[in-house]
Coordinates of C-alpha atoms (C1' of nucleotides) in Angstrom, one line a residue:
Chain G
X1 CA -18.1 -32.9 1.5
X2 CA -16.6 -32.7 5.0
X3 CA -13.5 -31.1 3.5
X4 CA -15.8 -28.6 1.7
X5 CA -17.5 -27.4 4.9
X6 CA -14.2 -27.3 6.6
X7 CA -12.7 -25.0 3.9
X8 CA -15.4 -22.9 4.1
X9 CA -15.6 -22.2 7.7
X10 CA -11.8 -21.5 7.5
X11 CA -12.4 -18.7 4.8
X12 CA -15.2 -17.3 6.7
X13 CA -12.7 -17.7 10.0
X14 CA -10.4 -15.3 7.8
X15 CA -12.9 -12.8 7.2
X16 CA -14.6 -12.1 10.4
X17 CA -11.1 -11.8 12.2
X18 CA -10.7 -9.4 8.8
X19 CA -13.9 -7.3 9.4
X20 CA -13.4 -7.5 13.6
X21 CA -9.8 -5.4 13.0
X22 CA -12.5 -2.4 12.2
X23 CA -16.0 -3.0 14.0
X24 CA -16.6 -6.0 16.6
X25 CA -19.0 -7.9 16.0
X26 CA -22.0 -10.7 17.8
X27 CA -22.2 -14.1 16.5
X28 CA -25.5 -12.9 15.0
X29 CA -24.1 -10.0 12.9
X30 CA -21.2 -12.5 11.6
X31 CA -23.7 -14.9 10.4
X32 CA -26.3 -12.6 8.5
X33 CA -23.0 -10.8 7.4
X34 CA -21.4 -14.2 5.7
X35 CA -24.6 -15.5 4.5
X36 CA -24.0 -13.0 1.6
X37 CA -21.0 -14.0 0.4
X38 CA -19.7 -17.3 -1.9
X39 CA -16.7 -18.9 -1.9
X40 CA -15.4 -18.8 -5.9
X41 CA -11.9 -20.4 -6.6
X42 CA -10.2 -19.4 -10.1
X43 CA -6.9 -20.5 -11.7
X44 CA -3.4 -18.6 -12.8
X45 CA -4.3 -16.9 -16.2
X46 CA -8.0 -16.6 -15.4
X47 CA -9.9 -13.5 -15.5
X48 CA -12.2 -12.9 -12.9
X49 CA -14.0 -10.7 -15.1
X50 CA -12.8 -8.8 -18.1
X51 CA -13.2 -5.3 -19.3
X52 CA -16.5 -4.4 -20.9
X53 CA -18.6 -7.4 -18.6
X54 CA -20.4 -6.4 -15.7
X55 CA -19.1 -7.0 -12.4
X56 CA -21.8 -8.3 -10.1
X57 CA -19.3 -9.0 -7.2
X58 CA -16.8 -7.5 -5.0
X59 CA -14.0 -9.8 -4.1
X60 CA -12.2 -11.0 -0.8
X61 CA -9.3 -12.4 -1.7
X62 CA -8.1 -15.3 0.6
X63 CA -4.9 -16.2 -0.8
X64 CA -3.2 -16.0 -4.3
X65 CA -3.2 -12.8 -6.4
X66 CA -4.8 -11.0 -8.5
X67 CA -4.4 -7.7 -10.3
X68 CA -6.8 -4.8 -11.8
X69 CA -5.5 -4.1 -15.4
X70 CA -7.0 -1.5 -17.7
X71 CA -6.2 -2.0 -21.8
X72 CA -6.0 1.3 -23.4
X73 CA -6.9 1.5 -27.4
X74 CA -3.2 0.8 -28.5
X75 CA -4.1 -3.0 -26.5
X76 CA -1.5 -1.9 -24.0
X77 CA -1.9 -3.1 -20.5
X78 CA -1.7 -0.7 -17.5
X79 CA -1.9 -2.0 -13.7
X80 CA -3.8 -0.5 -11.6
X81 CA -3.0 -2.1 -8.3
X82 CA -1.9 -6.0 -6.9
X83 CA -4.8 -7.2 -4.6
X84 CA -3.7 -10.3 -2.6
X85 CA -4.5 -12.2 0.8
X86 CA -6.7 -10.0 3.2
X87 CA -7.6 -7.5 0.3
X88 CA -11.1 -6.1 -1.3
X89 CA -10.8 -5.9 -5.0
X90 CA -13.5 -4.6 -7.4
X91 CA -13.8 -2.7 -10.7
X92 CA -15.6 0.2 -8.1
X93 CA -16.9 2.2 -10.6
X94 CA -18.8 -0.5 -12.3
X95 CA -19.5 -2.4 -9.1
X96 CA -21.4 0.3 -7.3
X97 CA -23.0 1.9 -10.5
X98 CA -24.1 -1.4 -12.2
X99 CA -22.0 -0.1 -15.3
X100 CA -19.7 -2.3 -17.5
X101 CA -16.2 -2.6 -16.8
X102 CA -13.4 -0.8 -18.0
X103 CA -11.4 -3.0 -16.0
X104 CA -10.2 -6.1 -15.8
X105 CA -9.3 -8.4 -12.4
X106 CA -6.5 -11.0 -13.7
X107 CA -5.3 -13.9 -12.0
X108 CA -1.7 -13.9 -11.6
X109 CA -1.7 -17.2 -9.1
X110 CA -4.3 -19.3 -8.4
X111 CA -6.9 -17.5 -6.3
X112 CA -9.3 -18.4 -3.8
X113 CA -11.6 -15.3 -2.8
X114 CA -15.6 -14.7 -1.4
X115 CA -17.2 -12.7 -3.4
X116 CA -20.6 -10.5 -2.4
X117 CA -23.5 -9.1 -4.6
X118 CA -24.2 -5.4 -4.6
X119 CA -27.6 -6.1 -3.3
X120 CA -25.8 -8.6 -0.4
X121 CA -23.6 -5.7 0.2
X122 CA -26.8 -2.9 0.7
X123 CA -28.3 -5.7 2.8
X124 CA -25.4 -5.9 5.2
X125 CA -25.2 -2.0 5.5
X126 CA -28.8 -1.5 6.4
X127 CA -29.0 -4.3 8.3
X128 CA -25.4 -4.3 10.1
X129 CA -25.1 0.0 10.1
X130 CA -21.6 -0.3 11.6
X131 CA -20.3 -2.3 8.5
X132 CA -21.3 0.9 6.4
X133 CA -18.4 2.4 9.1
X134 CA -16.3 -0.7 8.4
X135 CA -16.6 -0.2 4.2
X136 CA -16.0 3.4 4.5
X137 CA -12.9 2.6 6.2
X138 CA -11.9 0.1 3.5
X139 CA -13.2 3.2 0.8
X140 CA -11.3 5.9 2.5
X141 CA -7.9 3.9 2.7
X142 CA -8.6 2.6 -1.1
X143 CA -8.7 6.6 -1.8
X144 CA -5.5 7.0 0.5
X145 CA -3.3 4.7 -1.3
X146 CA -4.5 5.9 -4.8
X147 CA -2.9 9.7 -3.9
X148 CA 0.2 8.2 -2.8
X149 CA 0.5 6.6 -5.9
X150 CA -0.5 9.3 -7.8
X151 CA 2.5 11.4 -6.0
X152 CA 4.8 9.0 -6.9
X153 CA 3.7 9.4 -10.8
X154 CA 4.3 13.4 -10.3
X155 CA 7.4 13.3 -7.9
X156 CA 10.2 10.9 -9.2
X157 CA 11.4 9.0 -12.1
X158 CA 10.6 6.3 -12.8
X159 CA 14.0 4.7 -10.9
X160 CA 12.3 5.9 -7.8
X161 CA 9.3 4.5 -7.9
X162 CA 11.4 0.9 -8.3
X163 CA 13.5 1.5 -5.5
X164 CA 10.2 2.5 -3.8
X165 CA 8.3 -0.8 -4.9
X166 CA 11.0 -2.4 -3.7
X167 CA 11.5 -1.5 -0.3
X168 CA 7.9 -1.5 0.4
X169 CA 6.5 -4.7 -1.3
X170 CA 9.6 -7.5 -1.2
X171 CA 7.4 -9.9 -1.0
X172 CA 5.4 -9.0 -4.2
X173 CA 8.6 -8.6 -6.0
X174 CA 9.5 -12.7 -5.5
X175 CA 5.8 -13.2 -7.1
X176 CA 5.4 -11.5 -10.1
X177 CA 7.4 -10.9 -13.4
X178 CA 9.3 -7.9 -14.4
X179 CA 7.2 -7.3 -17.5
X180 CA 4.4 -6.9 -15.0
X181 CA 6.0 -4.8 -12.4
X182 CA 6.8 -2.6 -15.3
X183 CA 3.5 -1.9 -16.4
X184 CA 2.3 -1.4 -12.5
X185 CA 5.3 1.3 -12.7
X186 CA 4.1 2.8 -16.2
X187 CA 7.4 2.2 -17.9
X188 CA 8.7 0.3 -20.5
X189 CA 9.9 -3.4 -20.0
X190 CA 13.3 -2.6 -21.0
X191 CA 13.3 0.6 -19.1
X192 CA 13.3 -1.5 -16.2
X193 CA 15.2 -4.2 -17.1
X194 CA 17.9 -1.0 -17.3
X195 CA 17.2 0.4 -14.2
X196 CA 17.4 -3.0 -12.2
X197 CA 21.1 -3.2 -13.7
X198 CA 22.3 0.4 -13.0
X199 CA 21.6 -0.1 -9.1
Chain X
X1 CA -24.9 41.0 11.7
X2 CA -27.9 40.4 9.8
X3 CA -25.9 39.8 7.0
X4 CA -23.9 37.4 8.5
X5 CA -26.4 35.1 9.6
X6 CA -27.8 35.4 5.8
X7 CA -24.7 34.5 4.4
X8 CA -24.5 31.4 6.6
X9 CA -28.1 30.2 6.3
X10 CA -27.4 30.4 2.1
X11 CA -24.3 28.3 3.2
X12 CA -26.0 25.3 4.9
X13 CA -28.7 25.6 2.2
X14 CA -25.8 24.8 -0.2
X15 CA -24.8 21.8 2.0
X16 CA -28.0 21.0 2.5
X17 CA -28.8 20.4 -1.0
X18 CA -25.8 18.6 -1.6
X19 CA -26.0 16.3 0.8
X20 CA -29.6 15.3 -0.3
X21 CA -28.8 14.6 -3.4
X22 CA -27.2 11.3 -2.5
X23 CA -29.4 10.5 1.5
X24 CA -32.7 12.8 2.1
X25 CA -32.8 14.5 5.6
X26 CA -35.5 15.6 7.8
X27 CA -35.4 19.1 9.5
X28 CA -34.5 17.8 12.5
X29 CA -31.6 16.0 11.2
X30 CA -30.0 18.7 9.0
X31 CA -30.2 20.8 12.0
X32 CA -27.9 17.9 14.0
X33 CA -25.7 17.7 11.5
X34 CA -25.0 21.6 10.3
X35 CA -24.9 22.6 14.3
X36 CA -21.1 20.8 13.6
X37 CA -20.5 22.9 10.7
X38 CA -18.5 26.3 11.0
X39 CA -17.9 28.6 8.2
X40 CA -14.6 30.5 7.5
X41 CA -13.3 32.4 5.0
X42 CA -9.8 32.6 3.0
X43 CA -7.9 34.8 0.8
X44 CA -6.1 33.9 -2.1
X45 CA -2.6 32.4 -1.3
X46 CA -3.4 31.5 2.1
X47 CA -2.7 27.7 3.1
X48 CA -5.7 26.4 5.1
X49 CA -3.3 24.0 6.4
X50 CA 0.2 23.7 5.3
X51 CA 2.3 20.4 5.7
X52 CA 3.3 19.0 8.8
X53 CA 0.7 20.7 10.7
X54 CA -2.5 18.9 11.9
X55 CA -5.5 18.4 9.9
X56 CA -8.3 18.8 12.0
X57 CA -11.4 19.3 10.3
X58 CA -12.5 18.4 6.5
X59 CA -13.6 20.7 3.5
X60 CA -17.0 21.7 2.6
X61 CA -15.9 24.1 -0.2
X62 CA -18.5 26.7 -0.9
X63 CA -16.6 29.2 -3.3
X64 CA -13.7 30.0 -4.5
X65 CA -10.7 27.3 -5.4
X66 CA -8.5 25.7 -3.8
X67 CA -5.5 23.1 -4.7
X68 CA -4.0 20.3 -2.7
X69 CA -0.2 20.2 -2.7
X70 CA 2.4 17.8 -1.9
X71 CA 6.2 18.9 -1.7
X72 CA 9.1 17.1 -2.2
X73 CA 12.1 17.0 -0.9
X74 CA 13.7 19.7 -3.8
X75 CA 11.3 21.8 -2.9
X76 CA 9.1 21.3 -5.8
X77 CA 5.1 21.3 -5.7
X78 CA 3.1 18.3 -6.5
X79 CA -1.4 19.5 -7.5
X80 CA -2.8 16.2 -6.2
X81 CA -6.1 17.5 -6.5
X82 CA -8.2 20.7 -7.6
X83 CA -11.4 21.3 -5.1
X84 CA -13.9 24.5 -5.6
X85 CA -17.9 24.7 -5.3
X86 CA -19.8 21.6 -4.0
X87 CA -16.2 19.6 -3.6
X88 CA -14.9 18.3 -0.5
X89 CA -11.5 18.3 1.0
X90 CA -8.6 17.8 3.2
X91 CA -5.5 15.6 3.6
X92 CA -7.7 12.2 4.6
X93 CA -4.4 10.7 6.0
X94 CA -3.7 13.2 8.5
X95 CA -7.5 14.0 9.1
X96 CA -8.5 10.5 9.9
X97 CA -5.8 9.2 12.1
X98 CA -4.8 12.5 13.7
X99 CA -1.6 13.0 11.8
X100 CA 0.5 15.8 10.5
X101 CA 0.0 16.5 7.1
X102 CA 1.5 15.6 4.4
X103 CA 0.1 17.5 2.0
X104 CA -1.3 21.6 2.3
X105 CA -4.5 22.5 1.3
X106 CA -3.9 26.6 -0.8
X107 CA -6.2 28.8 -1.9
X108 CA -5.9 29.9 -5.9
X109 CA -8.9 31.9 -5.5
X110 CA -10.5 33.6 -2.3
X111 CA -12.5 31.0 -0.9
X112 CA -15.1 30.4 1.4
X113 CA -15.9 26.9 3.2
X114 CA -17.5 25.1 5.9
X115 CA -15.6 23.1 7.9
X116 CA -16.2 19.6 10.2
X117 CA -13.9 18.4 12.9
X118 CA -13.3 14.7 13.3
X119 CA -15.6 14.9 16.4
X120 CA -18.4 15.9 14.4
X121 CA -17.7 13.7 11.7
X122 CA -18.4 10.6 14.2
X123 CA -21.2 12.5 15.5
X124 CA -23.2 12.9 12.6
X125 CA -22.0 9.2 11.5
X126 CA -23.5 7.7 14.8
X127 CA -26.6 10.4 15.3
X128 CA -27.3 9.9 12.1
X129 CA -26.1 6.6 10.5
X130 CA -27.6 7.5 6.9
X131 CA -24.6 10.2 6.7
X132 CA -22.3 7.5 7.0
X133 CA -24.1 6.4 3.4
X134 CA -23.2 9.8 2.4
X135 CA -19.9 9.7 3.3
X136 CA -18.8 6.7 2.1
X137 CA -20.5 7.4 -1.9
X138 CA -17.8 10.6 -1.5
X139 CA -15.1 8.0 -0.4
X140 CA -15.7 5.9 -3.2
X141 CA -16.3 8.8 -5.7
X142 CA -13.1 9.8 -4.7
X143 CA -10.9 6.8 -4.8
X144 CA -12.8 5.9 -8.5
X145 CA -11.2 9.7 -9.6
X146 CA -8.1 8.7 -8.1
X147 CA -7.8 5.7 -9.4
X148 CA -8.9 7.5 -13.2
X149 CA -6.4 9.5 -12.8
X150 CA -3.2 6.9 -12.1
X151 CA -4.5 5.6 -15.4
X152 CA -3.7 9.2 -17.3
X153 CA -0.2 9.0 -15.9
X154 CA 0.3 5.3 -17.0
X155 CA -1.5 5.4 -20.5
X156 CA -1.1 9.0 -22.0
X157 CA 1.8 11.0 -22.3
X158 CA 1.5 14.5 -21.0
X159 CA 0.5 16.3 -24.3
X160 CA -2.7 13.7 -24.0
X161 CA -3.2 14.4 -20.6
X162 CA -3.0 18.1 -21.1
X163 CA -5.9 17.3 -24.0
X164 CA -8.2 15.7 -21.5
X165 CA -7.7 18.3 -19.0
X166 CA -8.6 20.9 -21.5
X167 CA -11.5 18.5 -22.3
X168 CA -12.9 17.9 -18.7
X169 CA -12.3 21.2 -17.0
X170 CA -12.5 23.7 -19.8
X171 CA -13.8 26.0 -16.4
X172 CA -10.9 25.2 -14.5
X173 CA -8.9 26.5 -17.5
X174 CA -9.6 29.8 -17.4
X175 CA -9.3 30.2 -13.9
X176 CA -5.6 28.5 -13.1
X177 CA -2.0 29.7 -14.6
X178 CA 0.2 27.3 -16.4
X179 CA 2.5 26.5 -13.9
X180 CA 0.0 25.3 -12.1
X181 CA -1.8 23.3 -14.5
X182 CA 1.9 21.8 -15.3
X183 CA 2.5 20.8 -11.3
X184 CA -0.6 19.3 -12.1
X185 CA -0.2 17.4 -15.2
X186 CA 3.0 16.5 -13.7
X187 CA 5.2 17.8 -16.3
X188 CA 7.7 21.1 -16.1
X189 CA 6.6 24.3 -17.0
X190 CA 8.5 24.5 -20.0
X191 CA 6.8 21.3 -21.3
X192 CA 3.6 22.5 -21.1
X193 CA 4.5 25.3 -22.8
X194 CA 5.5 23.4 -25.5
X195 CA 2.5 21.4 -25.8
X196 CA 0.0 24.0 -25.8
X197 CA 2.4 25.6 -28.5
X198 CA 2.0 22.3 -31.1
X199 CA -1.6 21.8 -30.5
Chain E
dT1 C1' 12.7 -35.3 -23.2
dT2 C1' 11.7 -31.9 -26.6
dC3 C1' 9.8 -28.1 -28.7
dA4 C1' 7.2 -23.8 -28.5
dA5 C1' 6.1 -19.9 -25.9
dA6 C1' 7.0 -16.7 -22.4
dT7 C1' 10.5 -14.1 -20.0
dA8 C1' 14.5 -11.3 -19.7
dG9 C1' 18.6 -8.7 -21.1
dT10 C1' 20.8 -5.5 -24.3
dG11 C1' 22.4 -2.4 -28.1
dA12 C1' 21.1 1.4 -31.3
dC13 C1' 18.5 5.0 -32.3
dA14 C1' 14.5 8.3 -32.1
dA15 C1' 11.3 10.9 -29.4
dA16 C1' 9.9 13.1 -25.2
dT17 C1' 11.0 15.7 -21.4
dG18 C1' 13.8 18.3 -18.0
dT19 C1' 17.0 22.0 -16.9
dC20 C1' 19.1 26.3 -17.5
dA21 C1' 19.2 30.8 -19.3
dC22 C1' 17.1 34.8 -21.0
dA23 C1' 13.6 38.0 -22.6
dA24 C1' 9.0 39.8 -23.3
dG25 C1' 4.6 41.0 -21.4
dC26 C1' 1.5 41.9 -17.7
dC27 C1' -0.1 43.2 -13.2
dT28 C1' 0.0 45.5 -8.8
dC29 C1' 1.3 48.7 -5.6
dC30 C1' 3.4 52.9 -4.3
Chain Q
dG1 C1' 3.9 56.6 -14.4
dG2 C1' 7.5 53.6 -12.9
dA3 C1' 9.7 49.6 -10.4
dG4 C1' 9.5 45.1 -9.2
dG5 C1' 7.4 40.8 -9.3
dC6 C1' 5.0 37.2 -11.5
dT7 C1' 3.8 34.7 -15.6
dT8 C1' 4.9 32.9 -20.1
dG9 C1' 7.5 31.7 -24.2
dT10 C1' 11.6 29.9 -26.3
dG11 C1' 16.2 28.2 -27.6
dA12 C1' 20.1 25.0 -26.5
dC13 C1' 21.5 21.1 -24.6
dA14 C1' 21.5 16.9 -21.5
dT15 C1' 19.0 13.1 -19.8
dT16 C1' 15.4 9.8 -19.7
dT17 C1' 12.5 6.8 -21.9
dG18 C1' 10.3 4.3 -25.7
dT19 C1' 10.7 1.4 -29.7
dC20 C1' 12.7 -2.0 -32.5
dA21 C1' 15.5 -5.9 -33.3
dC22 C1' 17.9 -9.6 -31.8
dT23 C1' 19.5 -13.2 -28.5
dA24 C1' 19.7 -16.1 -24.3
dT25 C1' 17.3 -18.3 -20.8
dT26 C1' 13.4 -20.3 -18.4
dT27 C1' 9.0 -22.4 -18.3
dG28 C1' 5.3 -25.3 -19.6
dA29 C1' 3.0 -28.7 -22.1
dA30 C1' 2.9 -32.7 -25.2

DNA sequence: TTCAAATAGTGACAAATGTCACAAGCCTCC
DNA sequence: GGAGGCTTGTGACATTTGTCACTATTTGAA
């Protein structure tokens, strides 16, 4: 039990020093803030949900990784993004909306996260205004990312984007297979296996 | 003169209803919030900002239509994103943290917008804190169409996404030439062509 | 350890797309 | 009305990528 506290107050250690990069906060805030989240641990292979559930939670991931995958009709898997240590990962869309998901959040390690309720979430804002500053911040860099990435689907082939993905995540490459770095990159399996060799 | 200041007041009637559609507003504070609202007008094939140069206020687009546009380093054009009536805009990288652009913001159409400097953004936020409610649903909406939109490039080939876009913006259509709609499809010209030829 | 499943590499071929070149049609401005 | 510019369509060809089939290697569980 002792071990359980301890854990607990680490995560939450990891999450205020998270949130204070954006908006400071008194001992008060922190408290009310973390009272609305739970700690949820989930294995390699797990699903944290799947597409077509709801998604009651948004999720701080402490350590591990996760990714968002979508499955189009042909059951082909597409990633969407990596979420990992220090990240917010949600199906958005049917988060904030209360819709089902078209998404799924896959474990690719085990993972350790908090997660917080959409009504926990309102709570915060109205009660704690400046976190509505510190989520928009989180929102706005979400949006950010997305356009880069979309560039790099317009701009350059697709041996660009995995001398790109290189360069900028090396430490994701040591983590994760190539069969799912090449659906994050949209091609083929053995397109990438081809374009590792060539360079 | 007269006419001017009828013009305008139709303009913040247009913000005014769109911003209440997500937070209502009492007099007192729509009168805060458009006194940091300016209105100025383009012609088609004018940049309102071009790449490189800074991005200092963002897009309330009342008319007309307007594309944002990355370019690469051969000189080719990139659409990231179509904006027109009720849509907001700018390069959120460069606006936020004071950067050059990366991105230009051009005008298909002659256009006419209202414009908000990063000053009165935080104004508004901290005068009124509901806006910053406001602003973060746009943030979201935008990085949930973002993130839509990386899916079309993963999942569909081009002729599919061309289908969609006919689809979704059969308005948009009409009003844009092919090489645009290819730039933003992200295929060549020639492609498109093609496509639109075979169904 | 051993066997099955997952992962990775590769060759052959087909399909999709880009690039280049050229021509036709349309619009605008003088 | 004409000249020039912009847009669009199209053919030929090269390149990229996907798909399928097969094999080798690694991983994980009994």
């Amino acid at each position: 039990m002792a071990r359980y506290f301890t854990t607990k107050n680490i995560s939450l250690d990891i999450l205020r020093r998270h949130i204070e990069r954006i908006v400071t906060l008194t001992d008060e805030e922190f408290s009310l803030i973390s009272s609305h989240f739970t700690a949820q641990q989930f294995q390699k292979k797990q699903f944290v949900f799947r597409p077509q559930e709801r998604v009651p939670f948004v999720y701080f991931i402490l350590s591990g990784l996760t990714v968002l995958v979508h499955l189009d009709d042909n059951g082909q898997e597409h990633i969407l993004s990596f979420a990992m240590e220090d990240w917010w990962e949600t199906d958005l869309g049917a988060f904030l909306h209360q819709r089902h998901a078209t998404m799924g959040l896959y474990c690719l390690e085990d993972t350790a996260m908090l997660k917080l309720s959409l009504d926990g979430y309102n709570t915060i804002c109205s009660r704690v205004p400046k976190m509505e500053r510190f989520f928009l911040a989180k929102a706005n860099g979400g949006h950010i990312a997305s356009q880069q990435r979309i560039l790099s689907f317009q701009m350059v082939d697709a041996k660009l984007r995995y001398q790109w993905f290189l360069e900028r995540y090396p430490f994701l490459v040591q983590r994760i297979s190539k069969t799912v770095l090449a659906s994050y990159l949209g091609v083929s399996r053995e397109t990438l296996s081809r374009l590792s060799r060539s360079r």
